[in-house]
Tab-separated table of C-alpha atoms in Angstrom:
chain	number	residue	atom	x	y	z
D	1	UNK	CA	42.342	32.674	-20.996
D	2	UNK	CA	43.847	29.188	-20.370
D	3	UNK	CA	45.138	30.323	-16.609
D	4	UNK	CA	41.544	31.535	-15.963
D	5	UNK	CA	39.805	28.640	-17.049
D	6	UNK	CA	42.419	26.583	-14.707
D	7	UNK	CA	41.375	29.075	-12.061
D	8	UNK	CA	37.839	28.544	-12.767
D	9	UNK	CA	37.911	25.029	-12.472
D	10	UNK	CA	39.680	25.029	-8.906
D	11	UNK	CA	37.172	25.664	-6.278
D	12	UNK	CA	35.321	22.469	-5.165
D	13	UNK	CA	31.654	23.742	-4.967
D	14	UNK	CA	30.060	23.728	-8.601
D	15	UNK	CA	27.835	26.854	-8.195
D	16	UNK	CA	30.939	28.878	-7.569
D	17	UNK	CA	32.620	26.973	-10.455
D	18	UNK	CA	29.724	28.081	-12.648
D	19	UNK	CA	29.909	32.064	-11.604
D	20	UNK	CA	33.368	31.617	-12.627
D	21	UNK	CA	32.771	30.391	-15.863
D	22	UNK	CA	30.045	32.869	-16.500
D	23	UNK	CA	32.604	35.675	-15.879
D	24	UNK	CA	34.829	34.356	-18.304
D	25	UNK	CA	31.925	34.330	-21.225
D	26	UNK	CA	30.943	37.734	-20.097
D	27	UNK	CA	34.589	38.713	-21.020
D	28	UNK	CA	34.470	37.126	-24.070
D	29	UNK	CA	31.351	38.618	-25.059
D	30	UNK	CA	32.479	41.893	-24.588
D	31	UNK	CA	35.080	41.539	-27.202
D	32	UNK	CA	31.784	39.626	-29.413
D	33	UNK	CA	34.375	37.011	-29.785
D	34	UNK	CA	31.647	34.552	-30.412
D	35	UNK	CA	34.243	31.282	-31.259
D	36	UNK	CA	35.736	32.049	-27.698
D	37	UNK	CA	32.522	31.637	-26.649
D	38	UNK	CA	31.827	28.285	-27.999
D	39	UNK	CA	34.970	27.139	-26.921
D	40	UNK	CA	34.144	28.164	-22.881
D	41	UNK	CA	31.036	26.148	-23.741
D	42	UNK	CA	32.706	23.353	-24.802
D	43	UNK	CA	35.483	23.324	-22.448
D	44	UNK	CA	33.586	24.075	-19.379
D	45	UNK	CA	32.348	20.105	-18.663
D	46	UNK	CA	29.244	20.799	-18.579
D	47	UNK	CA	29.149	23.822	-16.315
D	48	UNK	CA	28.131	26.137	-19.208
D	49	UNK	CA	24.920	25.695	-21.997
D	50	UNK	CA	25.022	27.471	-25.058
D	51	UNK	CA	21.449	29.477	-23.281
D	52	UNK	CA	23.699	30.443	-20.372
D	53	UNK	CA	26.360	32.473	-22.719
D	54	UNK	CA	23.782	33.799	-25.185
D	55	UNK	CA	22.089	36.718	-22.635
D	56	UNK	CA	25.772	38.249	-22.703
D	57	UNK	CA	25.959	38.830	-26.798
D	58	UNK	CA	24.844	42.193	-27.841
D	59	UNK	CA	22.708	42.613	-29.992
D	60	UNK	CA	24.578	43.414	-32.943
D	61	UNK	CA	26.434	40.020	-32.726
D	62	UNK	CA	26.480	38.023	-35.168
D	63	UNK	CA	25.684	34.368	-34.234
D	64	UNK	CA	25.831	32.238	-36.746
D	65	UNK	CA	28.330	30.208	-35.687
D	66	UNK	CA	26.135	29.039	-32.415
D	67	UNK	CA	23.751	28.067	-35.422
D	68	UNK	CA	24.629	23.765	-34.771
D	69	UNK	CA	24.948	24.777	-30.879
D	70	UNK	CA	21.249	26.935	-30.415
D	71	UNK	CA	20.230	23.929	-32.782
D	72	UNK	CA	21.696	21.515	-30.306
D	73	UNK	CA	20.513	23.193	-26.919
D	74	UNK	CA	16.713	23.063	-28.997
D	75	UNK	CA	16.894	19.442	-29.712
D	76	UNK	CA	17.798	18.537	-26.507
D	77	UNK	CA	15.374	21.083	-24.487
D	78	UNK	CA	12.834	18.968	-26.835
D	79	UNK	CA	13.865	15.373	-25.937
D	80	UNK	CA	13.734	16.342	-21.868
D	81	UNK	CA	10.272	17.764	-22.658
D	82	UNK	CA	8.676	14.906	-24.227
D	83	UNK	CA	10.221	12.785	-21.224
D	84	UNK	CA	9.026	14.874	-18.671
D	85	UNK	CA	5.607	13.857	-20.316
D	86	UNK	CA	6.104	10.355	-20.853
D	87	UNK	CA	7.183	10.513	-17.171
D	88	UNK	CA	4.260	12.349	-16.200
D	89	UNK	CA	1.412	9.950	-18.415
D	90	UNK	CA	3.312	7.110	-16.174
D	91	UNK	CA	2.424	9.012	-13.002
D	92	UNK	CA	-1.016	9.138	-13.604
D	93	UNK	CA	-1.011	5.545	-15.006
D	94	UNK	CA	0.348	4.729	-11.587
D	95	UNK	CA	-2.277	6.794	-9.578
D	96	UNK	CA	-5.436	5.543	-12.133
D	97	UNK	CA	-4.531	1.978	-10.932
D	98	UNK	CA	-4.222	3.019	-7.126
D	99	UNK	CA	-7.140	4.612	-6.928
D	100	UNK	CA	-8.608	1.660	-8.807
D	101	UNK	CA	-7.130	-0.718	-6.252
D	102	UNK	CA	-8.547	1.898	-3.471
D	103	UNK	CA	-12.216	1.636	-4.646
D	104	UNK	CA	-11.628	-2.231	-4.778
D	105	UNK	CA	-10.355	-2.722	-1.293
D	106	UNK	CA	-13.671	0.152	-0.005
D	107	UNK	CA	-15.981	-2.120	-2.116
D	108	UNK	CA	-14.747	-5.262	-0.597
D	109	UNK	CA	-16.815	-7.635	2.386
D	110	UNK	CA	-16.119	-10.444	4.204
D	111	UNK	CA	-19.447	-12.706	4.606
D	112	UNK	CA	-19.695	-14.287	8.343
D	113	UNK	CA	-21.498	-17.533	8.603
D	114	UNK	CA	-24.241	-17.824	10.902
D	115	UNK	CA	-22.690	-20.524	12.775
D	116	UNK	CA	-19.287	-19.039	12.850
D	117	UNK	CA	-17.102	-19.378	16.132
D	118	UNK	CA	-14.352	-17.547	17.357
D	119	UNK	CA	-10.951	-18.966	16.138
D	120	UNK	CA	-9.502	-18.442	19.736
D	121	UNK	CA	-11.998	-19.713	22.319
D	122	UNK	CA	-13.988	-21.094	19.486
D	123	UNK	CA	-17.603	-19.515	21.370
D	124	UNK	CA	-19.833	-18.491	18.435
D	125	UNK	CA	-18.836	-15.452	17.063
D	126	UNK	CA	-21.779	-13.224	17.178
D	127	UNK	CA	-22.257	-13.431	21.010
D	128	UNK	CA	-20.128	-10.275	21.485
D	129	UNK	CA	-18.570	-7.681	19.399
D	130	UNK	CA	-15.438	-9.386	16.913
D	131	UNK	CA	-12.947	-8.701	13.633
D	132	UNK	CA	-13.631	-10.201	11.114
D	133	UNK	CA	-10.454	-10.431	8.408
D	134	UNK	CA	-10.175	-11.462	4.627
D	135	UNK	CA	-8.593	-14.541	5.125
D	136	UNK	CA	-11.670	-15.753	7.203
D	137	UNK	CA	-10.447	-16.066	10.506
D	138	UNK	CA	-13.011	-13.880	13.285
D	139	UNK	CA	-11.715	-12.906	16.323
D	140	UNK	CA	-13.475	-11.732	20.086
D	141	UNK	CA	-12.642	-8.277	20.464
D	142	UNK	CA	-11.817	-9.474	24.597
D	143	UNK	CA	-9.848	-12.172	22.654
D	144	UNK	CA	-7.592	-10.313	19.994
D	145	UNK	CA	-7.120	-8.214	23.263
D	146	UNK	CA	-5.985	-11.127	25.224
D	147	UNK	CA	-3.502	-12.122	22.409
D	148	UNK	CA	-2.432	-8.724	21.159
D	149	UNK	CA	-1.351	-6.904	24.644
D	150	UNK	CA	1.148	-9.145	25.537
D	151	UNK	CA	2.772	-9.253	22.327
D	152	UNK	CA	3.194	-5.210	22.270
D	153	UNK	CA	6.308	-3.214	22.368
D	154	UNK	CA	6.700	-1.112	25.371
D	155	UNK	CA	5.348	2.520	22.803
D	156	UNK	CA	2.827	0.468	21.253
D	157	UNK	CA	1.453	-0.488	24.400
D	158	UNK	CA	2.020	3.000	26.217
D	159	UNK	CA	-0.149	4.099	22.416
D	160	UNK	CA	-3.041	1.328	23.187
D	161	UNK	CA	-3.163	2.585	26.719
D	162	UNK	CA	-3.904	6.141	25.607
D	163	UNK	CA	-6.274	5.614	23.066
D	164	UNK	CA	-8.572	3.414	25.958
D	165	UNK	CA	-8.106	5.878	28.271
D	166	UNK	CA	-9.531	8.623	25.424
D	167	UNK	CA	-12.199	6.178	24.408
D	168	UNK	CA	-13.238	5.940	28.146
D	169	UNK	CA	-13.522	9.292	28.237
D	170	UNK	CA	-15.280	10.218	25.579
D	171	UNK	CA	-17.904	7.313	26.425
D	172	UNK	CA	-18.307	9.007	29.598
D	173	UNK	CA	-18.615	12.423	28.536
D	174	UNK	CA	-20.866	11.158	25.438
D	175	UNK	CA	-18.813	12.667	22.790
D	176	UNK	CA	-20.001	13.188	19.198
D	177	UNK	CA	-20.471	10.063	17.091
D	178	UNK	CA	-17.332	11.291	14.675
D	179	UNK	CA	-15.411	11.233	17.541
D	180	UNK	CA	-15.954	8.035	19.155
D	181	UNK	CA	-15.595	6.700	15.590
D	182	UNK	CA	-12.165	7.976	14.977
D	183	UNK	CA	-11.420	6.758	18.290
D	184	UNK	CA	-12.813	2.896	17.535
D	185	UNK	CA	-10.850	3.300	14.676
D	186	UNK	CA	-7.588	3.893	16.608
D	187	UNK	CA	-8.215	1.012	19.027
D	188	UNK	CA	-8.820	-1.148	16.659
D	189	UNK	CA	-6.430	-0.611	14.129
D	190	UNK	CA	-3.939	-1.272	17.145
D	191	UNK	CA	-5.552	-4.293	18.114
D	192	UNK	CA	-6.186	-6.087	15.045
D	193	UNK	CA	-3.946	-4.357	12.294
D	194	UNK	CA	-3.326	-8.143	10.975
D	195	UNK	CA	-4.842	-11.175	11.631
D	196	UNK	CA	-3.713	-12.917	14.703
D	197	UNK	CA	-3.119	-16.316	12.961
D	198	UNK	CA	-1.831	-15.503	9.394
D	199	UNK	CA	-0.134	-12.371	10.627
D	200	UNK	CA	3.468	-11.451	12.266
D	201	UNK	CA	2.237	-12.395	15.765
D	202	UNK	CA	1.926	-16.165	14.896
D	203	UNK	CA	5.717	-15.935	13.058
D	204	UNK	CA	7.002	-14.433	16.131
D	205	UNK	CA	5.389	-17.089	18.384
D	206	UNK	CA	7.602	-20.037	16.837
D	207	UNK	CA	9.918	-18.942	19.202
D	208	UNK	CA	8.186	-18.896	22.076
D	209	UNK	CA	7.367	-22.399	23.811
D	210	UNK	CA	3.860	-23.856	24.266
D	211	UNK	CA	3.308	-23.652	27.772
D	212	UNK	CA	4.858	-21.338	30.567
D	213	UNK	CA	3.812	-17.678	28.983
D	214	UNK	CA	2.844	-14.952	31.270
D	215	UNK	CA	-1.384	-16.336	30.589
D	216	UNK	CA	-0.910	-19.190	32.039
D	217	UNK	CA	-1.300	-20.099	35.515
D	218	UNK	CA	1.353	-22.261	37.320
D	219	UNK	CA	-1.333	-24.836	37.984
D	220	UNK	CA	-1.953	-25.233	33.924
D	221	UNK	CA	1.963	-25.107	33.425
D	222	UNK	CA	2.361	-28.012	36.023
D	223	UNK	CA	-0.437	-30.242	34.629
D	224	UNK	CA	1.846	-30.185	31.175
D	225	UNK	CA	4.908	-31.585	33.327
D	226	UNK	CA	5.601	-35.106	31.864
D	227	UNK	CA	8.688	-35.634	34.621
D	228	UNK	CA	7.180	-38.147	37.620
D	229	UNK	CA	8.873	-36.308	40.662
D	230	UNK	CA	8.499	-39.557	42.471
D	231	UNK	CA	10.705	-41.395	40.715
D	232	UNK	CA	14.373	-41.571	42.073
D	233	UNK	CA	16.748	-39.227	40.705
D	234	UNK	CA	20.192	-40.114	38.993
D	235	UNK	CA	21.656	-39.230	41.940
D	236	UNK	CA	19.317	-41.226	44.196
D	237	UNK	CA	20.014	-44.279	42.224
D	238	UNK	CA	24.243	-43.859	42.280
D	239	UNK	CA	23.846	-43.103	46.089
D	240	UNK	CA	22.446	-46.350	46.048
């Protein structure tokens, strides 16, 4: 039995391991020698449980030496039970307090002063249609636009260009009011995802200098130049 239990324990995948072992308890059933079962149970690291040898005993076996072992297997079938519950009152502990947070966020408003103004071009806010966000910054919809496009990735851009092309479309065509809402929806979730001042864009822009970006013109760019091309040069003066 030793050799075969070295032969069982050779081949590197652990169901075939297990068949193995299973063949060697279904020998040792045969004979109803039920200590060499407990042994192959024991010895088997794992790879056998006393419930795996017990459907090859007969009938007429006695088994009261797997008494502590059945006892055993019981205990411990009872321990992963109650923490599969425990596990499973923490799952819906966890999903009570989303959906709690979900109704919150539904239920929440963000109140817009009569006199509010655009954070961008700072024209009141109401003259055309805007986002409004939670921290209390309001955006243009033409201005979020303005801001937003160039800061796209080349997919996010080809996915903004899509969606205004099916908006279009469905304008035109006068689609159903579901419709043109899911495709709002889209747009804007593209255009103002974050806020443009507390979000990534504004981290990004640290980076990127104050004037010379592809909005401005060259005459706005040239009005910030602080160099007086009339004066001589360093070279001018050593020639000199």
């Amino acid at each position: 039995m030793t050799l075969a239990q070295h032969a069982a324990c050779a081949p590197a995948d652990i169901s075939q391991r297990q068949q193995l072992w299973l063949r060697l308890a279904h020998h040792a059933a045969i004979h109803e020698d039920v200590p060499a079962l407990v042994a192959l149970v024991q010895q088997s690291a794992g790879l056998l449980k006393i419930q795996d040898v017990l459907p090859y005993m007969s009938d007429s076996t006695v088994i009261d030496t797997l008494k502590d072992d059945i006892c055993a297997a019981l205990d411990a079938y009872e321990q992963r039970i109650a923490a599969r519950y425990q596990e499973m009152d923490t799952h819906r502990e966890a999903i009570a307090a989303l959906k709690a947070e979900l109704r919150a966020v539904n239920q929440r408003c963000v109140v817009v002063e009569i006199d509010q103004t655009c954070d961008v071009c700072c024209e009141a806010i109401f003259t055309e249609r805007f986002y409004a966000f939670s921290c209390g910054h309001c955006f243009h919809a033409t201005c979020c636009q303005r801001l937003r496009i160039p800061a796209m990735n080349v997919d996010l851009l080809a996915e903004f260009e899509r969606r205004m092309v099916e908006l279009d479309r469905a304008q035109e065509y006068g689609a159903p009011a579901d419709v043109m809402q899911h495709l709002e929806k889209a747009v804007d979730d593209l255009l103002a995802g974050e806020c443009l001042i507390c979000g990534t864009l504004m981290i990004r822009a640290i980076a990127l200098p104050f004037i010379g970006g592809p909005l401005e013109s060259p005459e706005e760019v040239e009005s910030w130049n602080i160099l007086d091309d009339s004066s001589p040069s360093e070279n001018d003066k050593s020639g000199s």
